[in-house]
Each structure stands twice: as structure tokens, then as C-alpha cells.
PDB file of C-alpha atoms in Angstrom:
ATOM      1  CA  MET A  16     128.606 190.900  51.102  1.00  0.00           C
ATOM      2  CA  SER A  17     128.648 194.541  50.026  1.00  0.00           C
ATOM      3  CA  GLU A  18     126.591 195.804  47.112  1.00  0.00           C
ATOM      4  CA  ALA A  19     129.780 196.561  45.135  1.00  0.00           C
ATOM      5  CA  ILE A  20     131.025 192.968  45.527  1.00  0.00           C
ATOM      6  CA  ARG A  21     127.613 191.565  44.579  1.00  0.00           C
ATOM      7  CA  SER A  22     127.634 193.789  41.484  1.00  0.00           C
ATOM      8  CA  VAL A  23     131.055 192.488  40.408  1.00  0.00           C
ATOM      9  CA  THR A  24     129.969 188.904  41.012  1.00  0.00           C
ATOM     10  CA  ARG A  25     126.827 189.387  38.924  1.00  0.00           C
ATOM     11  CA  GLN A  26     128.858 190.963  36.135  1.00  0.00           C
ATOM     12  CA  GLU A  27     131.357 188.098  36.178  1.00  0.00           C
ATOM     13  CA  GLN A  28     128.556 185.550  36.010  1.00  0.00           C
ATOM     14  CA  LYS A  29     126.927 187.442  33.148  1.00  0.00           C
ATOM     15  CA  GLU A  30     130.204 187.457  31.229  1.00  0.00           C
ATOM     16  CA  ARG A  31     130.758 183.737  31.868  1.00  0.00           C
ATOM     17  CA  THR A  32     127.275 182.985  30.540  1.00  0.00           C
ATOM     18  CA  ARG A  33     127.902 185.070  27.428  1.00  0.00           C
ATOM     19  CA  GLU A  34     131.200 183.291  26.767  1.00  0.00           C
ATOM     20  CA  ALA A  35     129.525 179.910  27.298  1.00  0.00           C
ATOM     21  CA  ILE A  36     126.913 180.793  24.663  1.00  0.00           C
ATOM     22  CA  LEU A  37     129.585 181.855  22.173  1.00  0.00           C
ATOM     23  CA  ALA A  38     131.728 178.786  22.829  1.00  0.00           C
ATOM     24  CA  SER A  39     128.736 176.466  22.478  1.00  0.00           C
ATOM     25  CA  ALA A  40     127.641 178.050  19.204  1.00  0.00           C
ATOM     26  CA  LEU A  41     131.190 177.803  17.870  1.00  0.00           C
ATOM     27  CA  GLU A  42     131.487 174.131  18.796  1.00  0.00           C
ATOM     28  CA  LEU A  43     128.061 173.196  17.434  1.00  0.00           C
ATOM     29  CA  SER A  44     128.747 175.029  14.179  1.00  0.00           C
ATOM     30  CA  GLN A  45     131.746 172.764  13.592  1.00  0.00           C
ATOM     31  CA  GLU A  46     129.409 169.784  13.448  1.00  0.00           C
ATOM     32  CA  LEU A  47     126.269 171.250  11.893  1.00  0.00           C
ATOM     33  CA  GLY A  48     127.143 174.525  10.192  1.00  0.00           C
ATOM     34  CA  PHE A  49     126.082 177.734  11.920  1.00  0.00           C
ATOM     35  CA  ALA A  50     122.912 178.200   9.859  1.00  0.00           C
ATOM     36  CA  GLN A  51     121.613 174.859  11.167  1.00  0.00           C
ATOM     37  CA  VAL A  52     122.224 175.624  14.860  1.00  0.00           C
ATOM     38  CA  SER A  53     119.198 176.697  16.916  1.00  0.00           C
ATOM     39  CA  ILE A  54     118.925 178.763  20.078  1.00  0.00           C
ATOM     40  CA  ARG A  55     117.611 175.719  21.915  1.00  0.00           C
ATOM     41  CA  GLN A  56     120.643 173.656  20.898  1.00  0.00           C
ATOM     42  CA  VAL A  57     123.018 176.405  21.995  1.00  0.00           C
ATOM     43  CA  THR A  58     121.387 176.899  25.379  1.00  0.00           C
ATOM     44  CA  ARG A  59     121.192 173.159  26.036  1.00  0.00           C
ATOM     45  CA  HIS A  60     124.881 172.801  25.175  1.00  0.00           C
ATOM     46  CA  ALA A  61     125.777 175.797  27.359  1.00  0.00           C
ATOM     47  CA  GLY A  62     123.707 174.484  30.259  1.00  0.00           C
ATOM     48  CA  ILE A  63     121.398 177.493  30.517  1.00  0.00           C
ATOM     49  CA  VAL A  64     117.691 178.105  30.001  1.00  0.00           C
ATOM     50  CA  PRO A  65     116.603 179.587  26.637  1.00  0.00           C
ATOM     51  CA  ALA A  66     115.436 182.807  28.330  1.00  0.00           C
ATOM     52  CA  ALA A  67     119.031 183.497  29.426  1.00  0.00           C
ATOM     53  CA  PHE A  68     120.102 183.623  25.771  1.00  0.00           C
ATOM     54  CA  TYR A  69     118.060 186.770  25.151  1.00  0.00           C
ATOM     55  CA  ARG A  70     119.812 188.644  27.942  1.00  0.00           C
ATOM     56  CA  HIS A  71     122.916 188.573  25.744  1.00  0.00           C
ATOM     57  CA  PHE A  72     121.786 188.264  22.109  1.00  0.00           C
ATOM     58  CA  GLU A  73     118.642 189.238  20.246  1.00  0.00           C
ATOM     59  CA  SER A  74     118.903 186.382  17.764  1.00  0.00           C
ATOM     60  CA  MET A  75     121.184 183.720  16.307  1.00  0.00           C
ATOM     61  CA  GLU A  76     122.130 186.214  13.596  1.00  0.00           C
ATOM     62  CA  GLN A  77     123.455 188.644  16.199  1.00  0.00           C
ATOM     63  CA  LEU A  78     125.350 185.769  17.817  1.00  0.00           C
ATOM     64  CA  GLY A  79     126.840 184.901  14.420  1.00  0.00           C
ATOM     65  CA  LEU A  80     127.957 188.506  13.891  1.00  0.00           C
ATOM     66  CA  THR A  81     129.695 188.444  17.272  1.00  0.00           C
ATOM     67  CA  LEU A  82     131.530 185.247  16.305  1.00  0.00           C
ATOM     68  CA  VAL A  83     132.678 186.902  13.068  1.00  0.00           C
ATOM     69  CA  GLU A  84     133.945 189.907  15.017  1.00  0.00           C
ATOM     70  CA  GLN A  85     135.786 187.656  17.463  1.00  0.00           C
ATOM     71  CA  SER A  86     137.284 185.636  14.615  1.00  0.00           C
ATOM     72  CA  PHE A  87     138.991 188.656  13.070  1.00  0.00           C
ATOM     73  CA  ALA A  88     139.880 190.528  16.272  1.00  0.00           C
ATOM     74  CA  THR A  89     143.093 188.638  17.029  1.00  0.00           C
ATOM     75  CA  LEU A  90     144.394 188.778  13.467  1.00  0.00           C
ATOM     76  CA  ARG A  91     143.683 192.510  13.238  1.00  0.00           C
ATOM     77  CA  ARG A  92     145.407 193.128  16.564  1.00  0.00           C
ATOM     78  CA  MET A  93     148.455 191.126  15.512  1.00  0.00           C
ATOM     79  CA  ILE A  94     148.682 193.005  12.209  1.00  0.00           C
ATOM     80  CA  ARG A  95     148.442 196.351  14.005  1.00  0.00           C
ATOM     81  CA  ASP A  96     151.129 195.331  16.489  1.00  0.00           C
ATOM     82  CA  ALA A  97     153.332 194.225  13.629  1.00  0.00           C
ATOM     83  CA  GLN A  98     152.923 197.607  11.909  1.00  0.00           C
ATOM     84  CA  ARG A  99     154.571 199.300  14.879  1.00  0.00           C
ATOM     85  CA  ASP A 100     157.708 197.210  14.458  1.00  0.00           C
ATOM     86  CA  PRO A 101     160.125 198.717  11.869  1.00  0.00           C
ATOM     87  CA  HIS A 102     161.569 195.230  11.384  1.00  0.00           C
ATOM     88  CA  VAL A 103     158.306 194.165   9.738  1.00  0.00           C
ATOM     89  CA  LEU A 104     158.591 196.484   6.749  1.00  0.00           C
ATOM     90  CA  ASP A 105     162.043 195.100   6.022  1.00  0.00           C
ATOM     91  CA  ASN A 106     160.748 191.526   6.243  1.00  0.00           C
ATOM     92  CA  ILE A 107     157.078 191.873   5.376  1.00  0.00           C
ATOM     93  CA  ILE A 108     156.791 188.525   3.591  1.00  0.00           C
ATOM     94  CA  ASP A 109     158.297 186.422   6.377  1.00  0.00           C
ATOM     95  CA  GLU A 110     156.448 188.419   9.035  1.00  0.00           C
ATOM     96  CA  SER A 111     153.105 188.109   7.235  1.00  0.00           C
ATOM     97  CA  ALA A 112     153.514 184.339   7.004  1.00  0.00           C
ATOM     98  CA  ARG A 113     154.529 184.142  10.671  1.00  0.00           C
ATOM     99  CA  VAL A 114     151.601 186.279  11.859  1.00  0.00           C
ATOM    100  CA  LEU A 115     149.182 184.218   9.785  1.00  0.00           C
ATOM    101  CA  VAL A 116     150.339 180.887  11.241  1.00  0.00           C
ATOM    102  CA  GLU A 117     150.395 182.223  14.790  1.00  0.00           C
ATOM    103  CA  ALA A 118     146.933 183.781  14.509  1.00  0.00           C
ATOM    104  CA  VAL A 119     145.393 180.549  13.204  1.00  0.00           C
ATOM    105  CA  ARG A 120     147.207 178.495  15.849  1.00  0.00           C
ATOM    106  CA  GLN A 121     145.763 180.674  18.630  1.00  0.00           C
ATOM    107  CA  ASN A 122     142.236 180.769  17.184  1.00  0.00           C
ATOM    108  CA  LYS A 123     141.788 177.601  15.162  1.00  0.00           C
ATOM    109  CA  ALA A 124     138.090 177.211  15.956  1.00  0.00           C
ATOM    110  CA  HIS A 125     137.341 180.783  14.894  1.00  0.00           C
ATOM    111  CA  PHE A 126     139.238 180.484  11.616  1.00  0.00           C
ATOM    112  CA  GLY A 127     137.453 177.209  10.948  1.00  0.00           C
ATOM    113  CA  PHE A 128     134.173 179.053  11.510  1.00  0.00           C
ATOM    114  CA  VAL A 129     135.124 181.760   8.998  1.00  0.00           C
ATOM    115  CA  SER A 130     136.274 179.143   6.487  1.00  0.00           C
ATOM    116  CA  ARG A 131     132.958 177.274   6.671  1.00  0.00           C
ATOM    117  CA  GLU A 132     130.655 180.286   6.812  1.00  0.00           C
ATOM    118  CA  ARG A 133     132.438 182.499   4.259  1.00  0.00           C
ATOM    119  CA  ILE A 134     130.753 180.639   1.411  1.00  0.00           C
ATOM    120  CA  GLY A 135     128.109 178.358   2.884  1.00  0.00           C
ATOM    121  CA  GLY A 136     126.822 180.361   5.832  1.00  0.00           C
ATOM    122  CA  SER A 137     123.746 182.524   6.273  1.00  0.00           C
ATOM    123  CA  PRO A 138     123.585 185.701   4.124  1.00  0.00           C
ATOM    124  CA  VAL A 139     124.032 187.967   7.166  1.00  0.00           C
ATOM    125  CA  VAL A 140     127.121 186.106   8.385  1.00  0.00           C
ATOM    126  CA  ARG A 141     128.592 185.912   4.867  1.00  0.00           C
ATOM    127  CA  GLU A 142     128.162 189.655   4.427  1.00  0.00           C
ATOM    128  CA  ALA A 143     129.808 190.306   7.816  1.00  0.00           C
ATOM    129  CA  ILE A 144     132.795 188.172   6.817  1.00  0.00           C
ATOM    130  CA  ARG A 145     133.094 190.034   3.499  1.00  0.00           C
ATOM    131  CA  HIS A 146     133.000 193.328   5.397  1.00  0.00           C
ATOM    132  CA  GLU A 147     135.758 192.187   7.780  1.00  0.00           C
ATOM    133  CA  LEU A 148     137.903 191.052   4.851  1.00  0.00           C
ATOM    134  CA  ASP A 149     137.413 194.443   3.168  1.00  0.00           C
ATOM    135  CA  LEU A 150     138.560 196.149   6.372  1.00  0.00           C
ATOM    136  CA  PHE A 151     141.564 193.864   6.449  1.00  0.00           C
ATOM    137  CA  VAL A 152     142.381 194.806   2.834  1.00  0.00           C
ATOM    138  CA  SER A 153     142.191 198.512   3.731  1.00  0.00           C
ATOM    139  CA  GLU A 154     144.412 198.165   6.805  1.00  0.00           C
ATOM    140  CA  LEU A 155     146.994 196.084   4.965  1.00  0.00           C
ATOM    141  CA  ALA A 156     147.002 198.602   2.086  1.00  0.00           C
ATOM    142  CA  VAL A 157     148.227 201.259   4.534  1.00  0.00           C
ATOM    143  CA  VAL A 158     151.227 199.047   5.323  1.00  0.00           C
ATOM    144  CA  LEU A 159     151.933 198.129   1.692  1.00  0.00           C
ATOM    145  CA  ALA A 160     151.830 201.769   0.578  1.00  0.00           C
ATOM    146  CA  ARG A 161     155.068 202.326   2.510  1.00  0.00           C
ATOM    147  CA  LEU A 162     157.007 199.680   0.580  1.00  0.00           C
ATOM    148  CA  PRO A 163     159.598 200.387  -2.129  1.00  0.00           C
ATOM    149  CA  ASN A 164     158.262 200.318  -5.718  1.00  0.00           C
ATOM    150  CA  ILE A 165     154.712 200.909  -4.512  1.00  0.00           C
ATOM    151  CA  GLU A 166     154.820 204.189  -2.591  1.00  0.00           C
ATOM    152  CA  ASN A 167     153.812 206.232  -5.673  1.00  0.00           C
ATOM    153  CA  TRP A 168     151.065 203.925  -6.883  1.00  0.00           C
ATOM    154  CA  HIS A 169     147.467 205.021  -7.234  1.00  0.00           C
ATOM    155  CA  SER A 170     145.433 204.011  -4.180  1.00  0.00           C
ATOM    156  CA  ASP A 171     143.282 201.658  -6.281  1.00  0.00           C
ATOM    157  CA  ASP A 172     146.374 199.714  -7.303  1.00  0.00           C
ATOM    158  CA  VAL A 173     147.636 199.555  -3.722  1.00  0.00           C
ATOM    159  CA  ARG A 174     144.290 198.051  -2.698  1.00  0.00           C
ATOM    160  CA  MET A 175     144.552 195.593  -5.576  1.00  0.00           C
ATOM    161  CA  ALA A 176     147.938 194.431  -4.270  1.00  0.00           C
ATOM    162  CA  SER A 177     146.557 194.271  -0.743  1.00  0.00           C
ATOM    163  CA  ARG A 178     143.621 192.168  -1.939  1.00  0.00           C
ATOM    164  CA  LEU A 179     146.054 189.694  -3.522  1.00  0.00           C
ATOM    165  CA  PHE A 180     147.854 189.391  -0.186  1.00  0.00           C
ATOM    166  CA  VAL A 181     144.599 188.910   1.716  1.00  0.00           C
ATOM    167  CA  ARG A 182     143.302 186.264  -0.697  1.00  0.00           C
ATOM    168  CA  ASN A 183     146.584 184.417  -0.304  1.00  0.00           C
ATOM    169  CA  MET A 184     146.347 184.623   3.487  1.00  0.00           C
ATOM    170  CA  VAL A 185     142.688 183.530   3.567  1.00  0.00           C
ATOM    171  CA  ASP A 186     143.427 180.534   1.367  1.00  0.00           C
ATOM    172  CA  HIS A 187     146.279 179.366   3.592  1.00  0.00           C
ATOM    173  CA  ALA A 188     144.437 180.212   6.819  1.00  0.00           C
ATOM    174  CA  GLU A 189     141.664 177.841   5.732  1.00  0.00           C
ATOM    175  CA  GLU A 190     144.244 175.106   5.109  1.00  0.00           C
ATOM    176  CA  LEU A 191     145.835 175.688   8.502  1.00  0.00           C
ATOM    177  CA  ALA A 192     142.472 175.654  10.283  1.00  0.00           C
ATOM    178  CA  GLU A 193     141.719 172.194   8.888  1.00  0.00           C
ATOM    179  CA  LEU A 194     144.998 170.634  10.046  1.00  0.00           C
ATOM    180  CA  PRO A 195     144.795 168.050  12.835  1.00  0.00           C
ATOM    181  CA  VAL A 196     146.621 168.618  16.113  1.00  0.00           C
ATOM    182  CA  SER A 197     150.405 168.049  16.030  1.00  0.00           C
ATOM    183  CA  SER A 198     150.860 168.747  12.317  1.00  0.00           C
ATOM    184  CA  ASP A 199     154.012 170.836  12.605  1.00  0.00           C
ATOM    185  CA  GLY A 200     155.458 169.493   9.355  1.00  0.00           C
ATOM    186  CA  LEU A 201     152.353 170.322   7.343  1.00  0.00           C
ATOM    187  CA  GLU A 202     152.050 173.683   9.080  1.00  0.00           C
ATOM    188  CA  HIS A 203     155.624 174.526   8.088  1.00  0.00           C
ATOM    189  CA  ARG A 204     154.930 173.562   4.475  1.00  0.00           C
ATOM    190  CA  ILE A 205     151.819 175.751   4.311  1.00  0.00           C
ATOM    191  CA  ARG A 206     153.722 178.660   5.860  1.00  0.00           C
ATOM    192  CA  GLU A 207     156.545 178.229   3.341  1.00  0.00           C
ATOM    193  CA  ARG A 208     154.094 178.057   0.427  1.00  0.00           C
ATOM    194  CA  ALA A 209     152.363 181.230   1.638  1.00  0.00           C
ATOM    195  CA  ARG A 210     155.744 182.955   1.933  1.00  0.00           C
ATOM    196  CA  ARG A 211     156.790 181.945  -1.600  1.00  0.00           C
ATOM    197  CA  GLU A 212     153.504 183.049  -3.137  1.00  0.00           C
ATOM    198  CA  MET A 213     153.646 186.417  -1.365  1.00  0.00           C
ATOM    199  CA  ARG A 214     157.226 186.815  -2.582  1.00  0.00           C
ATOM    200  CA  LEU A 215     156.017 186.257  -6.145  1.00  0.00           C
ATOM    201  CA  ILE A 216     153.416 189.022  -5.661  1.00  0.00           C
ATOM    202  CA  VAL A 217     156.042 191.442  -4.313  1.00  0.00           C
ATOM    203  CA  ILE A 218     158.469 190.695  -7.163  1.00  0.00           C
ATOM    204  CA  GLY A 219     155.774 191.894  -9.556  1.00  0.00           C
ATOM    205  CA  PHE A 220     155.680 195.309  -7.827  1.00  0.00           C
ATOM    206  CA  ARG A 221     158.865 196.408  -9.625  1.00  0.00           C
ATOM    207  CA  ASP A 222     157.393 196.086 -13.103  1.00  0.00           C
ATOM    208  CA  TRP A 223     153.885 197.369 -12.427  1.00  0.00           C
ATOM    209  CA  HIS A 224     153.093 200.865 -13.724  1.00  0.00           C
ATOM    210  CA  SER A 225     150.180 202.374 -11.881  1.00  0.00           C
TER     211      SER A 225
END
């Protein structure tokens, strides 16, 4: 086996170990809460020795920050992809509700993690989640600023509107993350409720004077 092939194999194994650690921490946090999960529990669950943990993460806090980053990555990517589609601006309410449901469906464990840790997690993880939500507010504000009735608003008011959207989405994402498997009817109802509430927010744009 050539050195190049051995290097690729080692890198693949390293990445598999890292993913096993993350997956184990995510699964254990569902049962115990992330703040109660120890390095020893994670490594036992992942089937590795404790020393292997430190080749990937300095501490459980760093592991928690990585889980937060992973949890928001898909949603942020889907929002950015949606921004490139001119159809989205014409149907922002329906598209926002659709993106929300699809993102939670693809990453239910991660959204469950955010839901649990956003309020009851460790201070470091809570702060990381708040930071990610603030970034989400800022990115969504860029999209909202292009809408009719809002394009001439002060930036503070655009962020206020964006924050209302994000709070609505977070609330319904937490509901969706708690649904059991095969709950299409309930999922549809939550999506419809999110759509109606966002529509109510948008209707208020016409009468708001920045």
C-alpha cells in the first residue's frame, strides 16, 4: 500500500471516529441532557478509548459548540439557497414554512438538541445557540429588506421584523422536533400554523412607520 493510500485511509478513519463521537454525544444528550454527559460516557458509547476523544476535541464544551454549529448549518444553507431563487421573494411565507419543515425533517436530532439546550443547557452552549440565532436574524433581515412595504425601513426595524420571524420559526421547529415518526398530519398542521402566523406578521408591514 502506497503512502498516499495509507494517508487517505488514516484520514477516513479519523473522520469516522470524529463523527462517531458527535453522534454518540447527540444520542446521549437526548436521554440525559448535554450538560450531564461525560467524556467517558461518550467514548464508551462510540466504542473508542477516552484518549481518542482528545485527538478531536479539547473538552465536552468544544464538542457541544460543534454540535451547535452542525445544528444550524443545514438551515442556514437552505435559507441561502432559497435566497437565490426569485420565486422565494414572491412566496416568502410559504417558502419559509416549507424550508423550516424540511430542515427539521432532515435534522430532527440536531433541532431537538437545540430545543433542549437553548434554555437548559450549559452556559457556553446556550451562548453559542444565541449567537447562531442572532446570525440567523441578520441573514434573514437581508432577505426581508427586499420586500414591499419594508424596503425603506430603518435597519433596526428590519431586524425587529426578522427577529419576529425567527422566534416564530424556532417555536415551531421545537414542536416539529418533538413529533414522533410518521406524524404527517401533525406536521402539516404545525406548518400551516407557522404559515398563518408569518402571514399575520407580514400584513402588519403595511401599517408600520419606521
